Amino acid sequence: VVFMPAAEEMYPDMSQTRVVVERLPNHLCGLSRPGHFDGVTTVVAKLFHVTKPHLAIFGQKDFQQLAVITRMVMDLNMDIQIVGVPTVRESDGLAMSSRNKYLSQEERKSALCLKESLDTAQRLAAEGETESRAIFSRIEALILNRPHTEIDYVELCDPVTLDHTEALKEETLLALAVRVGKTRLIDNCILRRGG
């Protein structure tokens, strides 16, 4: 069953109400897309209100969106279980995205630096590296060594608050946004100290 309301149904004339999560959008993708997450929380809250689900599933590829929706549901006491599901990857490791189709063959090869960065960071963490700056330096060099790449952000942060962290905690989110050619790609993983 697919529920597909028209925009006019979701946003009637003179609509004046929106749902705002205050702090979580002030990180990662929210820095370059002001107001984006206000739109996300408003439409998701409306969809939850209309459909009254018991459970909602969101992909972990957009970790910030998952964090924002989870916070909204908690703060507004919505009786909904939010489930984050692992990122689905293509056979070469690139996170699945509708944007992948915009990559040329050469750009596609360069785009694999996102997954390689996550794997490198996980290896460094497993070997005992705890300094965010050291991990950042290795990832930055790996990404910028590929043609057609430009870093939007590489961030190590708390997976709940999304606040930057200088050293790995028990669990630390590594989030990446990289432009490959004209295509902006995101990916992430959770780093665990010592493995």
JSON list of C-alpha atoms in Angstrom, two decimals:
[
{"chain": "A", "resi": 1, "resn": "VAL", "atom": "CA", "xyz": [0.00, 0.00, 0.00]},
{"chain": "A", "resi": 2, "resn": "VAL", "atom": "CA", "xyz": [1.39, 3.41, -0.94]},
{"chain": "A", "resi": 3, "resn": "PHE", "atom": "CA", "xyz": [0.12, 6.64, 0.60]},
{"chain": "A", "resi": 4, "resn": "MET", "atom": "CA", "xyz": [0.90, 9.54, -1.75]},
{"chain": "A", "resi": 5, "resn": "PRO", "atom": "CA", "xyz": [-0.93, 12.73, -0.82]},
{"chain": "A", "resi": 6, "resn": "ALA", "atom": "CA", "xyz": [-0.67, 15.71, -3.15]},
{"chain": "A", "resi": 7, "resn": "ALA", "atom": "CA", "xyz": [1.35, 18.75, -2.02]},
{"chain": "A", "resi": 8, "resn": "GLU", "atom": "CA", "xyz": [-1.89, 20.75, -1.81]},
{"chain": "A", "resi": 9, "resn": "GLU", "atom": "CA", "xyz": [-3.28, 18.26, 0.70]},
{"chain": "A", "resi": 10, "resn": "MET", "atom": "CA", "xyz": [-0.20, 18.40, 2.91]},
{"chain": "A", "resi": 11, "resn": "TYR", "atom": "CA", "xyz": [0.31, 22.16, 2.65]},
{"chain": "A", "resi": 12, "resn": "PRO", "atom": "CA", "xyz": [-3.05, 23.94, 2.38]},
{"chain": "A", "resi": 13, "resn": "ASP", "atom": "CA", "xyz": [-3.14, 27.70, 1.70]},
{"chain": "A", "resi": 14, "resn": "MET", "atom": "CA", "xyz": [-2.32, 29.86, 4.70]},
{"chain": "A", "resi": 15, "resn": "SER", "atom": "CA", "xyz": [-0.48, 27.04, 6.51]},
{"chain": "A", "resi": 16, "resn": "GLN", "atom": "CA", "xyz": [1.50, 28.70, 9.33]},
{"chain": "A", "resi": 17, "resn": "THR", "atom": "CA", "xyz": [2.75, 25.86, 11.52]},
{"chain": "A", "resi": 18, "resn": "ARG", "atom": "CA", "xyz": [6.06, 24.08, 11.36]},
{"chain": "A", "resi": 19, "resn": "VAL", "atom": "CA", "xyz": [7.99, 21.67, 13.55]},
{"chain": "A", "resi": 20, "resn": "VAL", "atom": "CA", "xyz": [11.54, 22.70, 14.49]},
{"chain": "A", "resi": 21, "resn": "VAL", "atom": "CA", "xyz": [14.26, 20.66, 16.17]},
{"chain": "A", "resi": 22, "resn": "GLU", "atom": "CA", "xyz": [16.63, 23.31, 17.48]},
{"chain": "A", "resi": 23, "resn": "ARG", "atom": "CA", "xyz": [20.19, 21.96, 17.80]},
{"chain": "A", "resi": 24, "resn": "LEU", "atom": "CA", "xyz": [20.66, 18.82, 15.70]},
{"chain": "A", "resi": 25, "resn": "PRO", "atom": "CA", "xyz": [20.19, 20.62, 12.36]},
{"chain": "A", "resi": 26, "resn": "ASN", "atom": "CA", "xyz": [23.07, 22.98, 13.23]},
{"chain": "A", "resi": 27, "resn": "HIS", "atom": "CA", "xyz": [25.64, 20.35, 12.23]},
{"chain": "A", "resi": 28, "resn": "LEU", "atom": "CA", "xyz": [26.77, 18.37, 9.18]},
{"chain": "A", "resi": 29, "resn": "CYS", "atom": "CA", "xyz": [24.42, 18.83, 6.18]},
{"chain": "A", "resi": 30, "resn": "GLY", "atom": "CA", "xyz": [22.29, 21.35, 8.08]},
{"chain": "A", "resi": 31, "resn": "LEU", "atom": "CA", "xyz": [25.14, 23.89, 7.95]},
{"chain": "A", "resi": 32, "resn": "SER", "atom": "CA", "xyz": [24.94, 24.17, 4.17]},
{"chain": "A", "resi": 33, "resn": "ARG", "atom": "CA", "xyz": [21.15, 23.69, 3.96]},
{"chain": "A", "resi": 34, "resn": "PRO", "atom": "CA", "xyz": [19.54, 26.14, 6.41]},
{"chain": "A", "resi": 35, "resn": "GLY", "atom": "CA", "xyz": [15.88, 25.38, 7.00]},
{"chain": "A", "resi": 36, "resn": "HIS", "atom": "CA", "xyz": [16.05, 21.99, 5.26]},
{"chain": "A", "resi": 37, "resn": "PHE", "atom": "CA", "xyz": [15.42, 19.98, 8.42]},
{"chain": "A", "resi": 38, "resn": "ASP", "atom": "CA", "xyz": [12.50, 22.23, 9.41]},
{"chain": "A", "resi": 39, "resn": "GLY", "atom": "CA", "xyz": [10.85, 21.04, 6.22]},
{"chain": "A", "resi": 40, "resn": "VAL", "atom": "CA", "xyz": [11.75, 17.43, 6.97]},
{"chain": "A", "resi": 41, "resn": "THR", "atom": "CA", "xyz": [10.40, 17.47, 10.53]},
{"chain": "A", "resi": 42, "resn": "THR", "atom": "CA", "xyz": [7.24, 19.31, 9.53]},
{"chain": "A", "resi": 43, "resn": "VAL", "atom": "CA", "xyz": [6.29, 16.94, 6.70]},
{"chain": "A", "resi": 44, "resn": "VAL", "atom": "CA", "xyz": [7.28, 13.82, 8.67]},
{"chain": "A", "resi": 45, "resn": "ALA", "atom": "CA", "xyz": [5.26, 14.98, 11.70]},
{"chain": "A", "resi": 46, "resn": "LYS", "atom": "CA", "xyz": [2.27, 15.60, 9.42]},
{"chain": "A", "resi": 47, "resn": "LEU", "atom": "CA", "xyz": [2.65, 12.18, 7.77]},
{"chain": "A", "resi": 48, "resn": "PHE", "atom": "CA", "xyz": [2.91, 10.52, 11.18]},
{"chain": "A", "resi": 49, "resn": "HIS", "atom": "CA", "xyz": [-0.21, 12.37, 12.33]},
{"chain": "A", "resi": 50, "resn": "VAL", "atom": "CA", "xyz": [-2.19, 11.38, 9.25]},
{"chain": "A", "resi": 51, "resn": "THR", "atom": "CA", "xyz": [-1.11, 7.72, 9.02]},
{"chain": "A", "resi": 52, "resn": "LYS", "atom": "CA", "xyz": [-0.63, 6.98, 12.75]},
{"chain": "A", "resi": 53, "resn": "PRO", "atom": "CA", "xyz": [2.14, 4.37, 12.33]},
{"chain": "A", "resi": 54, "resn": "HIS", "atom": "CA", "xyz": [3.45, 2.26, 15.18]},
{"chain": "A", "resi": 55, "resn": "LEU", "atom": "CA", "xyz": [6.86, 1.96, 13.52]},
{"chain": "A", "resi": 56, "resn": "ALA", "atom": "CA", "xyz": [8.82, 4.02, 11.00]},
{"chain": "A", "resi": 57, "resn": "ILE", "atom": "CA", "xyz": [12.02, 2.94, 9.25]},
{"chain": "A", "resi": 58, "resn": "PHE", "atom": "CA", "xyz": [14.76, 5.34, 8.16]},
{"chain": "A", "resi": 59, "resn": "GLY", "atom": "CA", "xyz": [18.10, 4.54, 6.52]},
{"chain": "A", "resi": 60, "resn": "GLN", "atom": "CA", "xyz": [21.30, 5.24, 8.42]},
{"chain": "A", "resi": 61, "resn": "LYS", "atom": "CA", "xyz": [22.94, 6.66, 5.29]},
{"chain": "A", "resi": 62, "resn": "ASP", "atom": "CA", "xyz": [21.34, 10.00, 6.16]},
{"chain": "A", "resi": 63, "resn": "PHE", "atom": "CA", "xyz": [22.33, 9.72, 9.82]},
{"chain": "A", "resi": 64, "resn": "GLN", "atom": "CA", "xyz": [21.47, 13.33, 10.61]},
{"chain": "A", "resi": 65, "resn": "GLN", "atom": "CA", "xyz": [17.92, 12.92, 9.31]},
{"chain": "A", "resi": 66, "resn": "LEU", "atom": "CA", "xyz": [17.54, 9.76, 11.42]},
{"chain": "A", "resi": 67, "resn": "ALA", "atom": "CA", "xyz": [18.84, 11.63, 14.49]},
{"chain": "A", "resi": 68, "resn": "VAL", "atom": "CA", "xyz": [16.52, 14.60, 13.90]},
{"chain": "A", "resi": 69, "resn": "ILE", "atom": "CA", "xyz": [13.43, 12.42, 13.42]},
{"chain": "A", "resi": 70, "resn": "THR", "atom": "CA", "xyz": [14.32, 10.33, 16.50]},
{"chain": "A", "resi": 71, "resn": "ARG", "atom": "CA", "xyz": [14.70, 13.50, 18.59]},
{"chain": "A", "resi": 72, "resn": "MET", "atom": "CA", "xyz": [11.40, 14.93, 17.31]},
{"chain": "A", "resi": 73, "resn": "VAL", "atom": "CA", "xyz": [9.52, 11.73, 18.18]},
{"chain": "A", "resi": 74, "resn": "MET", "atom": "CA", "xyz": [11.05, 11.69, 21.67]},
{"chain": "A", "resi": 75, "resn": "ASP", "atom": "CA", "xyz": [10.47, 15.39, 22.34]},
{"chain": "A", "resi": 76, "resn": "LEU", "atom": "CA", "xyz": [6.84, 15.31, 21.17]},
{"chain": "A", "resi": 77, "resn": "ASN", "atom": "CA", "xyz": [6.04, 12.02, 22.94]},
{"chain": "A", "resi": 78, "resn": "MET", "atom": "CA", "xyz": [4.91, 10.42, 19.71]},
{"chain": "A", "resi": 79, "resn": "ASP", "atom": "CA", "xyz": [3.95, 6.79, 20.20]},
{"chain": "A", "resi": 80, "resn": "ILE", "atom": "CA", "xyz": [6.11, 5.62, 17.29]},
{"chain": "A", "resi": 81, "resn": "GLN", "atom": "CA", "xyz": [9.16, 3.37, 17.25]},
{"chain": "A", "resi": 82, "resn": "ILE", "atom": "CA", "xyz": [11.88, 4.77, 14.97]},
{"chain": "A", "resi": 83, "resn": "VAL", "atom": "CA", "xyz": [14.14, 2.11, 13.48]},
{"chain": "A", "resi": 84, "resn": "GLY", "atom": "CA", "xyz": [17.41, 2.92, 11.73]},
{"chain": "A", "resi": 85, "resn": "VAL", "atom": "CA", "xyz": [18.46, 0.38, 9.10]},
{"chain": "A", "resi": 86, "resn": "PRO", "atom": "CA", "xyz": [22.00, -0.07, 7.78]},
{"chain": "A", "resi": 87, "resn": "THR", "atom": "CA", "xyz": [23.11, 1.66, 4.61]},
{"chain": "A", "resi": 88, "resn": "VAL", "atom": "CA", "xyz": [22.54, -0.46, 1.51]},
{"chain": "A", "resi": 89, "resn": "ARG", "atom": "CA", "xyz": [25.62, -0.59, -0.71]},
{"chain": "A", "resi": 90, "resn": "GLU", "atom": "CA", "xyz": [26.26, -1.40, -4.33]},
{"chain": "A", "resi": 91, "resn": "SER", "atom": "CA", "xyz": [28.60, -4.30, -5.16]},
{"chain": "A", "resi": 92, "resn": "ASP", "atom": "CA", "xyz": [31.64, -1.99, -5.22]},
{"chain": "A", "resi": 93, "resn": "GLY", "atom": "CA", "xyz": [30.83, -0.57, -1.76]},
{"chain": "A", "resi": 94, "resn": "LEU", "atom": "CA", "xyz": [29.35, 2.77, -2.84]},
{"chain": "A", "resi": 95, "resn": "ALA", "atom": "CA", "xyz": [26.29, 3.68, -0.75]},
{"chain": "A", "resi": 96, "resn": "MET", "atom": "CA", "xyz": [23.14, 3.36, -2.86]},
{"chain": "A", "resi": 97, "resn": "SER", "atom": "CA", "xyz": [21.74, 6.72, -3.87]},
{"chain": "A", "resi": 98, "resn": "SER", "atom": "CA", "xyz": [19.70, 8.14, -6.71]},
{"chain": "A", "resi": 99, "resn": "ARG", "atom": "CA", "xyz": [22.58, 10.60, -7.15]},
{"chain": "A", "resi": 100, "resn": "ASN", "atom": "CA", "xyz": [24.99, 7.84, -8.23]},
{"chain": "A", "resi": 101, "resn": "LYS", "atom": "CA", "xyz": [23.53, 7.94, -11.74]},
{"chain": "A", "resi": 102, "resn": "TYR", "atom": "CA", "xyz": [25.03, 11.42, -12.22]},
{"chain": "A", "resi": 103, "resn": "LEU", "atom": "CA", "xyz": [28.59, 10.12, -11.80]},
{"chain": "A", "resi": 104, "resn": "SER", "atom": "CA", "xyz": [30.71, 9.53, -14.90]},
{"chain": "A", "resi": 105, "resn": "GLN", "atom": "CA", "xyz": [32.68, 6.27, -15.03]},
{"chain": "A", "resi": 106, "resn": "GLU", "atom": "CA", "xyz": [35.83, 8.04, -13.82]},
{"chain": "A", "resi": 107, "resn": "GLU", "atom": "CA", "xyz": [33.94, 9.92, -11.09]},
{"chain": "A", "resi": 108, "resn": "ARG", "atom": "CA", "xyz": [32.38, 6.64, -9.95]},
{"chain": "A", "resi": 109, "resn": "LYS", "atom": "CA", "xyz": [35.88, 5.26, -9.30]},
{"chain": "A", "resi": 110, "resn": "SER", "atom": "CA", "xyz": [36.77, 8.38, -7.31]},
{"chain": "A", "resi": 111, "resn": "ALA", "atom": "CA", "xyz": [33.53, 8.13, -5.32]},
{"chain": "A", "resi": 112, "resn": "LEU", "atom": "CA", "xyz": [34.74, 4.86, -3.81]},
{"chain": "A", "resi": 113, "resn": "CYS", "atom": "CA", "xyz": [37.00, 7.01, -1.61]},
{"chain": "A", "resi": 114, "resn": "LEU", "atom": "CA", "xyz": [34.03, 7.53, 0.73]},
{"chain": "A", "resi": 115, "resn": "LYS", "atom": "CA", "xyz": [33.78, 3.83, 1.64]},
{"chain": "A", "resi": 116, "resn": "GLU", "atom": "CA", "xyz": [37.58, 3.55, 1.70]},
{"chain": "A", "resi": 117, "resn": "SER", "atom": "CA", "xyz": [37.65, 6.46, 4.17]},
{"chain": "A", "resi": 118, "resn": "LEU", "atom": "CA", "xyz": [35.17, 4.72, 6.47]},
{"chain": "A", "resi": 119, "resn": "ASP", "atom": "CA", "xyz": [37.17, 1.47, 6.28]},
{"chain": "A", "resi": 120, "resn": "THR", "atom": "CA", "xyz": [40.45, 3.33, 6.98]},
{"chain": "A", "resi": 121, "resn": "ALA", "atom": "CA", "xyz": [38.96, 5.11, 10.00]},
{"chain": "A", "resi": 122, "resn": "GLN", "atom": "CA", "xyz": [37.56, 1.85, 11.38]},
{"chain": "A", "resi": 123, "resn": "ARG", "atom": "CA", "xyz": [40.99, 0.22, 11.00]},
{"chain": "A", "resi": 124, "resn": "LEU", "atom": "CA", "xyz": [42.70, 3.16, 12.75]},
{"chain": "A", "resi": 125, "resn": "ALA", "atom": "CA", "xyz": [40.19, 3.01, 15.61]},
{"chain": "A", "resi": 126, "resn": "ALA", "atom": "CA", "xyz": [40.69, -0.77, 15.92]},
{"chain": "A", "resi": 127, "resn": "GLU", "atom": "CA", "xyz": [44.47, -0.19, 16.09]},
{"chain": "A", "resi": 128, "resn": "GLY", "atom": "CA", "xyz": [44.00, 2.21, 19.00]},
{"chain": "A", "resi": 129, "resn": "GLU", "atom": "CA", "xyz": [43.97, 5.65, 17.37]},
{"chain": "A", "resi": 130, "resn": "THR", "atom": "CA", "xyz": [41.72, 7.95, 19.43]},
{"chain": "A", "resi": 131, "resn": "GLU", "atom": "CA", "xyz": [42.60, 11.45, 18.18]},
{"chain": "A", "resi": 132, "resn": "SER", "atom": "CA", "xyz": [40.00, 12.88, 15.79]},
{"chain": "A", "resi": 133, "resn": "ARG", "atom": "CA", "xyz": [42.62, 15.10, 14.15]},
{"chain": "A", "resi": 134, "resn": "ALA", "atom": "CA", "xyz": [44.80, 12.12, 13.19]},
{"chain": "A", "resi": 135, "resn": "ILE", "atom": "CA", "xyz": [41.85, 10.25, 11.69]},
{"chain": "A", "resi": 136, "resn": "PHE", "atom": "CA", "xyz": [40.68, 13.40, 9.88]},
{"chain": "A", "resi": 137, "resn": "SER", "atom": "CA", "xyz": [44.14, 13.94, 8.35]},
{"chain": "A", "resi": 138, "resn": "ARG", "atom": "CA", "xyz": [44.30, 10.42, 6.95]},
{"chain": "A", "resi": 139, "resn": "ILE", "atom": "CA", "xyz": [40.80, 10.64, 5.48]},
{"chain": "A", "resi": 140, "resn": "GLU", "atom": "CA", "xyz": [41.35, 14.11, 4.02]},
{"chain": "A", "resi": 141, "resn": "ALA", "atom": "CA", "xyz": [44.51, 12.92, 2.23]},
{"chain": "A", "resi": 142, "resn": "LEU", "atom": "CA", "xyz": [42.75, 9.79, 0.94]},
{"chain": "A", "resi": 143, "resn": "ILE", "atom": "CA", "xyz": [39.81, 11.75, -0.48]},
{"chain": "A", "resi": 144, "resn": "LEU", "atom": "CA", "xyz": [41.77, 14.63, -1.98]},
{"chain": "A", "resi": 145, "resn": "ASN", "atom": "CA", "xyz": [44.19, 12.21, -3.63]},
{"chain": "A", "resi": 146, "resn": "ARG", "atom": "CA", "xyz": [41.36, 11.17, -5.97]},
{"chain": "A", "resi": 147, "resn": "PRO", "atom": "CA", "xyz": [40.47, 13.20, -9.07]},
{"chain": "A", "resi": 148, "resn": "HIS", "atom": "CA", "xyz": [37.26, 15.26, -9.13]},
{"chain": "A", "resi": 149, "resn": "THR", "atom": "CA", "xyz": [36.83, 15.28, -5.34]},
{"chain": "A", "resi": 150, "resn": "GLU", "atom": "CA", "xyz": [36.09, 18.18, -3.00]},
{"chain": "A", "resi": 151, "resn": "ILE", "atom": "CA", "xyz": [35.34, 17.79, 0.71]},
{"chain": "A", "resi": 152, "resn": "ASP", "atom": "CA", "xyz": [32.19, 19.44, 2.03]},
{"chain": "A", "resi": 153, "resn": "TYR", "atom": "CA", "xyz": [32.83, 18.02, 5.50]},
{"chain": "A", "resi": 154, "resn": "VAL", "atom": "CA", "xyz": [34.55, 15.21, 7.35]},
{"chain": "A", "resi": 155, "resn": "GLU", "atom": "CA", "xyz": [33.24, 15.21, 10.91]},
{"chain": "A", "resi": 156, "resn": "LEU", "atom": "CA", "xyz": [33.79, 13.05, 13.95]},
{"chain": "A", "resi": 157, "resn": "CYS", "atom": "CA", "xyz": [31.00, 13.65, 16.41]},
{"chain": "A", "resi": 158, "resn": "ASP", "atom": "CA", "xyz": [28.75, 12.32, 19.13]},
{"chain": "A", "resi": 159, "resn": "PRO", "atom": "CA", "xyz": [26.10, 10.09, 17.47]},
{"chain": "A", "resi": 160, "resn": "VAL", "atom": "CA", "xyz": [23.31, 11.48, 19.67]},
{"chain": "A", "resi": 161, "resn": "THR", "atom": "CA", "xyz": [24.05, 15.22, 19.82]},
{"chain": "A", "resi": 162, "resn": "LEU", "atom": "CA", "xyz": [26.13, 15.46, 16.62]},
{"chain": "A", "resi": 163, "resn": "ASP", "atom": "CA", "xyz": [28.53, 17.74, 18.54]},
{"chain": "A", "resi": 164, "resn": "HIS", "atom": "CA", "xyz": [32.16, 17.61, 17.34]},
{"chain": "A", "resi": 165, "resn": "THR", "atom": "CA", "xyz": [34.51, 15.48, 19.41]},
{"chain": "A", "resi": 166, "resn": "GLU", "atom": "CA", "xyz": [38.30, 15.83, 19.63]},
{"chain": "A", "resi": 167, "resn": "ALA", "atom": "CA", "xyz": [38.81, 12.21, 20.69]},
{"chain": "A", "resi": 168, "resn": "LEU", "atom": "CA", "xyz": [36.96, 8.98, 20.03]},
{"chain": "A", "resi": 169, "resn": "LYS", "atom": "CA", "xyz": [34.43, 7.97, 22.65]},
{"chain": "A", "resi": 170, "resn": "GLU", "atom": "CA", "xyz": [33.01, 4.47, 23.08]},
{"chain": "A", "resi": 171, "resn": "GLU", "atom": "CA", "xyz": [31.03, 5.24, 19.94]},
{"chain": "A", "resi": 172, "resn": "THR", "atom": "CA", "xyz": [31.77, 8.12, 17.57]},
{"chain": "A", "resi": 173, "resn": "LEU", "atom": "CA", "xyz": [30.01, 8.99, 14.34]},
{"chain": "A", "resi": 174, "resn": "LEU", "atom": "CA", "xyz": [32.22, 9.57, 11.32]},
{"chain": "A", "resi": 175, "resn": "ALA", "atom": "CA", "xyz": [30.16, 11.50, 8.76]},
{"chain": "A", "resi": 176, "resn": "LEU", "atom": "CA", "xyz": [31.33, 12.49, 5.28]},
{"chain": "A", "resi": 177, "resn": "ALA", "atom": "CA", "xyz": [29.98, 14.74, 2.56]},
{"chain": "A", "resi": 178, "resn": "VAL", "atom": "CA", "xyz": [32.09, 14.84, -0.60]},
{"chain": "A", "resi": 179, "resn": "ARG", "atom": "CA", "xyz": [31.49, 16.38, -3.99]},
{"chain": "A", "resi": 180, "resn": "VAL", "atom": "CA", "xyz": [32.62, 14.11, -6.80]},
{"chain": "A", "resi": 181, "resn": "GLY", "atom": "CA", "xyz": [32.40, 16.22, -9.90]},
{"chain": "A", "resi": 182, "resn": "LYS", "atom": "CA", "xyz": [29.08, 18.03, -9.45]},
{"chain": "A", "resi": 183, "resn": "THR", "atom": "CA", "xyz": [27.51, 15.24, -7.39]},
{"chain": "A", "resi": 184, "resn": "ARG", "atom": "CA", "xyz": [27.36, 15.57, -3.59]},
{"chain": "A", "resi": 185, "resn": "LEU", "atom": "CA", "xyz": [27.54, 12.22, -1.81]},
{"chain": "A", "resi": 186, "resn": "ILE", "atom": "CA", "xyz": [27.19, 11.40, 1.88]},
{"chain": "A", "resi": 187, "resn": "ASP", "atom": "CA", "xyz": [28.21, 8.37, 3.92]},
{"chain": "A", "resi": 188, "resn": "ASN", "atom": "CA", "xyz": [28.95, 7.52, 7.54]},
{"chain": "A", "resi": 189, "resn": "CYS", "atom": "CA", "xyz": [29.85, 4.84, 10.04]},
{"chain": "A", "resi": 190, "resn": "ILE", "atom": "CA", "xyz": [30.12, 4.39, 13.79]},
{"chain": "A", "resi": 191, "resn": "LEU", "atom": "CA", "xyz": [33.69, 4.10, 15.07]},
{"chain": "A", "resi": 192, "resn": "ARG", "atom": "CA", "xyz": [34.24, 2.10, 18.23]},
{"chain": "A", "resi": 193, "resn": "ARG", "atom": "CA", "xyz": [37.33, 2.62, 20.35]},
{"chain": "A", "resi": 194, "resn": "GLY", "atom": "CA", "xyz": [39.69, -0.30, 20.08]},
{"chain": "A", "resi": 195, "resn": "GLY", "atom": "CA", "xyz": [37.57, -2.09, 17.53]}
]
